[in-house]
C-alpha positions as a LaTeX table, in Angstrom:
\begin{tabular}{lrrr}
\hline
Residue & $x$ (\AA) & $y$ (\AA) & $z$ (\AA) \\
\hline
Met1 & 131.47 & 119.40 & 48.87 \\
Asn2 & 130.96 & 123.16 & 48.94 \\
Leu3 & 133.83 & 125.44 & 49.95 \\
Glu4 & 133.47 & 128.96 & 51.17 \\
Phe5 & 136.38 & 131.36 & 51.42 \\
Glu6 & 136.95 & 133.87 & 54.15 \\
Ile7 & 139.54 & 136.57 & 54.12 \\
Leu8 & 141.75 & 136.47 & 57.22 \\
Ser9 & 144.63 & 138.87 & 57.45 \\
Gly10 & 144.75 & 139.36 & 53.73 \\
Ile11 & 144.94 & 135.65 & 52.79 \\
Arg12 & 142.07 & 133.73 & 51.37 \\
Glu13 & 141.69 & 130.45 & 53.27 \\
Pro14 & 139.06 & 127.84 & 52.61 \\
Ile15 & 136.64 & 126.95 & 55.33 \\
Ala16 & 135.19 & 123.57 & 54.57 \\
Lys17 & 131.49 & 123.14 & 54.99 \\
Val18 & 130.63 & 119.60 & 54.15 \\
Thr19 & 127.25 & 119.03 & 52.73 \\
Asp20 & 127.25 & 115.27 & 52.53 \\
Cys21 & 124.07 & 113.54 & 51.56 \\
His22 & 125.43 & 110.23 & 52.94 \\
Lys23 & 125.76 & 111.31 & 56.58 \\
Gly24 & 123.03 & 108.91 & 57.70 \\
Asn25 & 124.86 & 105.89 & 56.21 \\
Arg26 & 128.13 & 106.37 & 58.10 \\
Pro27 & 127.12 & 104.49 & 61.28 \\
Ile28 & 125.75 & 101.58 & 59.24 \\
Ala29 & 128.89 & 101.40 & 57.09 \\
Ser30 & 131.11 & 101.55 & 60.17 \\
Ala31 & 129.15 & 98.78 & 61.86 \\
Cys32 & 129.35 & 96.59 & 58.74 \\
Leu33 & 133.11 & 97.15 & 58.53 \\
Leu34 & 133.59 & 96.23 & 62.19 \\
Ile35 & 131.51 & 93.06 & 61.84 \\
Ala36 & 133.44 & 92.03 & 58.72 \\
Leu37 & 136.79 & 92.56 & 60.47 \\
Trp38 & 135.61 & 90.64 & 63.53 \\
Leu39 & 134.41 & 87.66 & 61.48 \\
Thr40 & 137.56 & 87.42 & 59.37 \\
Gly41 & 139.82 & 87.81 & 62.40 \\
Cys42 & 138.50 & 84.55 & 63.89 \\
Ala43 & 138.46 & 82.64 & 60.60 \\
Gly44 & 141.68 & 80.66 & 61.17 \\
Tyr45 & 141.26 & 79.90 & 64.86 \\
Gln46 & 140.38 & 76.40 & 65.94 \\
Leu47 & 139.52 & 75.46 & 69.50 \\
Gly48 & 140.90 & 72.15 & 70.75 \\
Pro49 & 143.07 & 69.61 & 68.92 \\
Thr50 & 144.08 & 70.54 & 65.38 \\
Asn51 & 144.68 & 67.02 & 64.04 \\
Gly52 & 141.02 & 66.01 & 63.72 \\
Leu53 & 140.89 & 63.91 & 66.90 \\
Ala54 & 138.64 & 64.52 & 69.87 \\
Pro55 & 140.51 & 65.54 & 73.03 \\
Arg56 & 142.03 & 62.52 & 74.79 \\
Glu57 & 140.66 & 60.15 & 72.13 \\
Lys58 & 144.03 & 58.41 & 71.85 \\
Ser59 & 146.63 & 57.64 & 74.46 \\
Val60 & 150.42 & 57.95 & 74.37 \\
Gln61 & 152.98 & 55.92 & 76.25 \\
Ile62 & 156.40 & 57.55 & 76.69 \\
Ile63 & 159.35 & 55.20 & 76.68 \\
Pro64 & 162.31 & 56.88 & 78.46 \\
Phe65 & 164.70 & 58.31 & 75.90 \\
Ser66 & 168.16 & 56.79 & 75.67 \\
Asn67 & 171.02 & 59.18 & 76.41 \\
Gln68 & 173.80 & 59.06 & 73.81 \\
Thr69 & 175.42 & 62.28 & 75.03 \\
Ile70 & 178.15 & 62.71 & 77.62 \\
Glu71 & 175.85 & 64.82 & 79.82 \\
Pro72 & 174.41 & 62.73 & 82.69 \\
Arg73 & 170.85 & 62.87 & 84.08 \\
Leu74 & 169.16 & 64.02 & 80.87 \\
Thr75 & 166.89 & 61.00 & 80.44 \\
Asp76 & 164.88 & 61.50 & 83.62 \\
Val77 & 164.43 & 65.23 & 83.08 \\
Val78 & 163.32 & 64.84 & 79.44 \\
Thr79 & 160.88 & 62.01 & 80.25 \\
Ser80 & 159.37 & 64.02 & 83.10 \\
Gln81 & 158.98 & 67.15 & 80.97 \\
Met82 & 157.45 & 65.10 & 78.11 \\
Arg83 & 154.81 & 63.77 & 80.49 \\
Lys84 & 154.05 & 67.25 & 81.83 \\
Glu85 & 153.79 & 68.75 & 78.33 \\
Leu86 & 151.47 & 66.03 & 77.01 \\
Gln87 & 149.22 & 66.45 & 80.06 \\
Arg88 & 149.26 & 70.24 & 79.69 \\
Asp89 & 148.37 & 70.08 & 76.00 \\
Gly90 & 145.41 & 67.73 & 76.55 \\
Thr91 & 145.18 & 66.33 & 73.02 \\
Tyr92 & 146.32 & 62.87 & 74.05 \\
Gln93 & 145.76 & 60.91 & 77.21 \\
Leu94 & 148.95 & 59.89 & 78.97 \\
Ala95 & 149.21 & 56.11 & 79.39 \\
Ser96 & 151.73 & 54.50 & 81.67 \\
His97 & 150.98 & 50.87 & 80.82 \\
Lys98 & 151.10 & 48.79 & 77.67 \\
Asp99 & 147.57 & 49.72 & 76.57 \\
Ala100 & 148.50 & 52.99 & 74.79 \\
Asp101 & 147.52 & 53.70 & 71.20 \\
Ile102 & 150.81 & 55.45 & 70.38 \\
Ile103 & 154.29 & 54.64 & 71.67 \\
Leu104 & 156.72 & 57.57 & 71.80 \\
Ser105 & 160.43 & 56.84 & 72.07 \\
Gly106 & 163.66 & 58.54 & 71.21 \\
Ala107 & 167.36 & 59.03 & 71.70 \\
Leu108 & 169.11 & 62.13 & 72.99 \\
Thr109 & 171.88 & 62.48 & 70.41 \\
Arg110 & 173.59 & 65.80 & 71.06 \\
Tyr111 & 174.11 & 68.19 & 73.95 \\
Gln112 & 175.89 & 71.37 & 72.90 \\
Arg113 & 176.99 & 74.55 & 74.64 \\
Gln114 & 177.69 & 77.66 & 72.54 \\
Glu115 & 178.94 & 81.04 & 73.71 \\
Val116 & 176.45 & 83.86 & 73.20 \\
Thr117 & 177.79 & 86.85 & 75.12 \\
Leu118 & 181.13 & 87.68 & 76.66 \\
Ala119 & 181.97 & 89.75 & 79.72 \\
Pro120 & 182.28 & 93.44 & 78.79 \\
Asn121 & 185.76 & 93.86 & 80.28 \\
Asp122 & 187.21 & 90.44 & 79.42 \\
Ile123 & 186.63 & 88.90 & 75.99 \\
Leu124 & 187.80 & 85.48 & 77.19 \\
Thr125 & 185.14 & 85.16 & 79.90 \\
Val126 & 181.76 & 83.87 & 78.71 \\
Arg127 & 178.73 & 85.42 & 80.37 \\
Asp128 & 175.89 & 83.56 & 78.59 \\
Tyr129 & 175.70 & 80.20 & 76.85 \\
Arg130 & 173.05 & 78.81 & 74.55 \\
Val131 & 172.61 & 75.18 & 75.52 \\
Ser132 & 170.90 & 72.96 & 72.97 \\
Leu133 & 169.67 & 69.38 & 73.08 \\
Thr134 & 168.94 & 67.28 & 70.00 \\
Ala135 & 166.80 & 64.14 & 69.99 \\
Gln136 & 165.83 & 61.59 & 67.36 \\
Val137 & 162.14 & 60.99 & 68.12 \\
Ser138 & 159.81 & 58.32 & 66.81 \\
Ala139 & 156.14 & 57.59 & 67.42 \\
Arg140 & 154.44 & 54.35 & 66.38 \\
Glu141 & 150.90 & 53.06 & 66.48 \\
Arg142 & 150.81 & 50.07 & 68.83 \\
Ala143 & 148.17 & 48.15 & 66.87 \\
Thr144 & 149.62 & 48.44 & 63.37 \\
Gly145 & 153.26 & 49.32 & 63.97 \\
Lys146 & 152.86 & 52.24 & 61.57 \\
Leu147 & 155.54 & 54.91 & 62.01 \\
Leu148 & 153.73 & 58.18 & 62.71 \\
Leu149 & 156.70 & 60.39 & 63.49 \\
Asn150 & 160.42 & 59.94 & 62.87 \\
Gln151 & 162.21 & 63.24 & 63.14 \\
Ile152 & 165.14 & 65.08 & 64.67 \\
Val153 & 163.90 & 67.66 & 67.21 \\
Asn154 & 165.88 & 70.41 & 68.95 \\
Gly155 & 165.37 & 72.32 & 72.16 \\
Tyr156 & 167.41 & 75.14 & 73.64 \\
Thr157 & 167.71 & 77.54 & 76.52 \\
Leu158 & 170.06 & 80.30 & 77.64 \\
Val159 & 172.32 & 79.86 & 80.65 \\
Arg160 & 173.77 & 82.82 & 82.56 \\
Val161 & 177.10 & 81.79 & 84.04 \\
Gly162 & 177.59 & 82.81 & 87.62 \\
Ala163 & 180.37 & 81.56 & 89.84 \\
Asp164 & 179.82 & 77.94 & 88.80 \\
Leu165 & 179.03 & 76.73 & 85.25 \\
Pro166 & 178.01 & 73.15 & 86.19 \\
Ser167 & 175.49 & 74.46 & 88.74 \\
Ala168 & 174.07 & 76.93 & 86.21 \\
Glu169 & 173.67 & 74.16 & 83.62 \\
Arg170 & 172.07 & 71.84 & 86.18 \\
Gln171 & 169.54 & 74.55 & 87.08 \\
Ala172 & 168.78 & 75.20 & 83.40 \\
Met173 & 168.29 & 71.51 & 82.55 \\
Pro174 & 164.51 & 71.48 & 83.26 \\
Leu175 & 164.07 & 74.53 & 80.99 \\
Leu176 & 166.04 & 72.83 & 78.23 \\
Ala177 & 164.03 & 69.63 & 78.58 \\
Ala178 & 160.76 & 71.61 & 78.66 \\
Asp179 & 161.60 & 73.34 & 75.37 \\
Leu180 & 162.45 & 70.01 & 73.73 \\
Ala181 & 159.24 & 68.46 & 75.11 \\
Lys182 & 157.18 & 71.40 & 73.81 \\
Asn183 & 158.64 & 70.98 & 70.31 \\
Ile184 & 158.08 & 67.20 & 70.31 \\
Thr185 & 154.50 & 67.61 & 71.55 \\
Ala186 & 153.77 & 70.19 & 68.85 \\
Leu187 & 154.94 & 67.74 & 66.15 \\
Leu188 & 152.93 & 64.91 & 67.69 \\
Val189 & 149.76 & 66.97 & 68.14 \\
Glu190 & 149.81 & 68.69 & 64.74 \\
Gly191 & 150.40 & 65.43 & 62.86 \\
Lys192 & 147.82 & 64.52 & 60.20 \\
Trp193 & 147.42 & 60.78 & 60.74 \\
\hline
\end{tabular}
């Protein structure tokens, strides 16, 4: 690099004049760098199921979960959301009869409400709750009886309390069940069987 100096108002300041012999290689180097970044950015992505199965190769039957909590109506909501989530994911085919490859069952073991935020003017009044649902989930192969999944899974959602806490919880129940179903489906789909 050659530098020339010019005197401006009594101060010598450098004016850079670049004489670069590699000017012609810059577009090629930039293109190579962009291609390398593009190729490595997609290196970990996999389209479709990640457990080695073809989409809908195996089927899953969902046995309604037993409710061991004191909160009523959870079984129907969780079973419905599990069906929706498995259909949305598309890795497994949903079976409703006794011809499924995998049988999914579970027990809802804990329903918990925890205060998250309080009213700004009254520290005894709860404004938001975090409602969580815990389930013991198991999945078995129908043909062999092999236990594929036996794990405790949690789901949660936030509930804003209005004038009526029971109504707010009832409205949030599908969201709670959907989060639990999403977590169960992720464990089932990502399993390496």
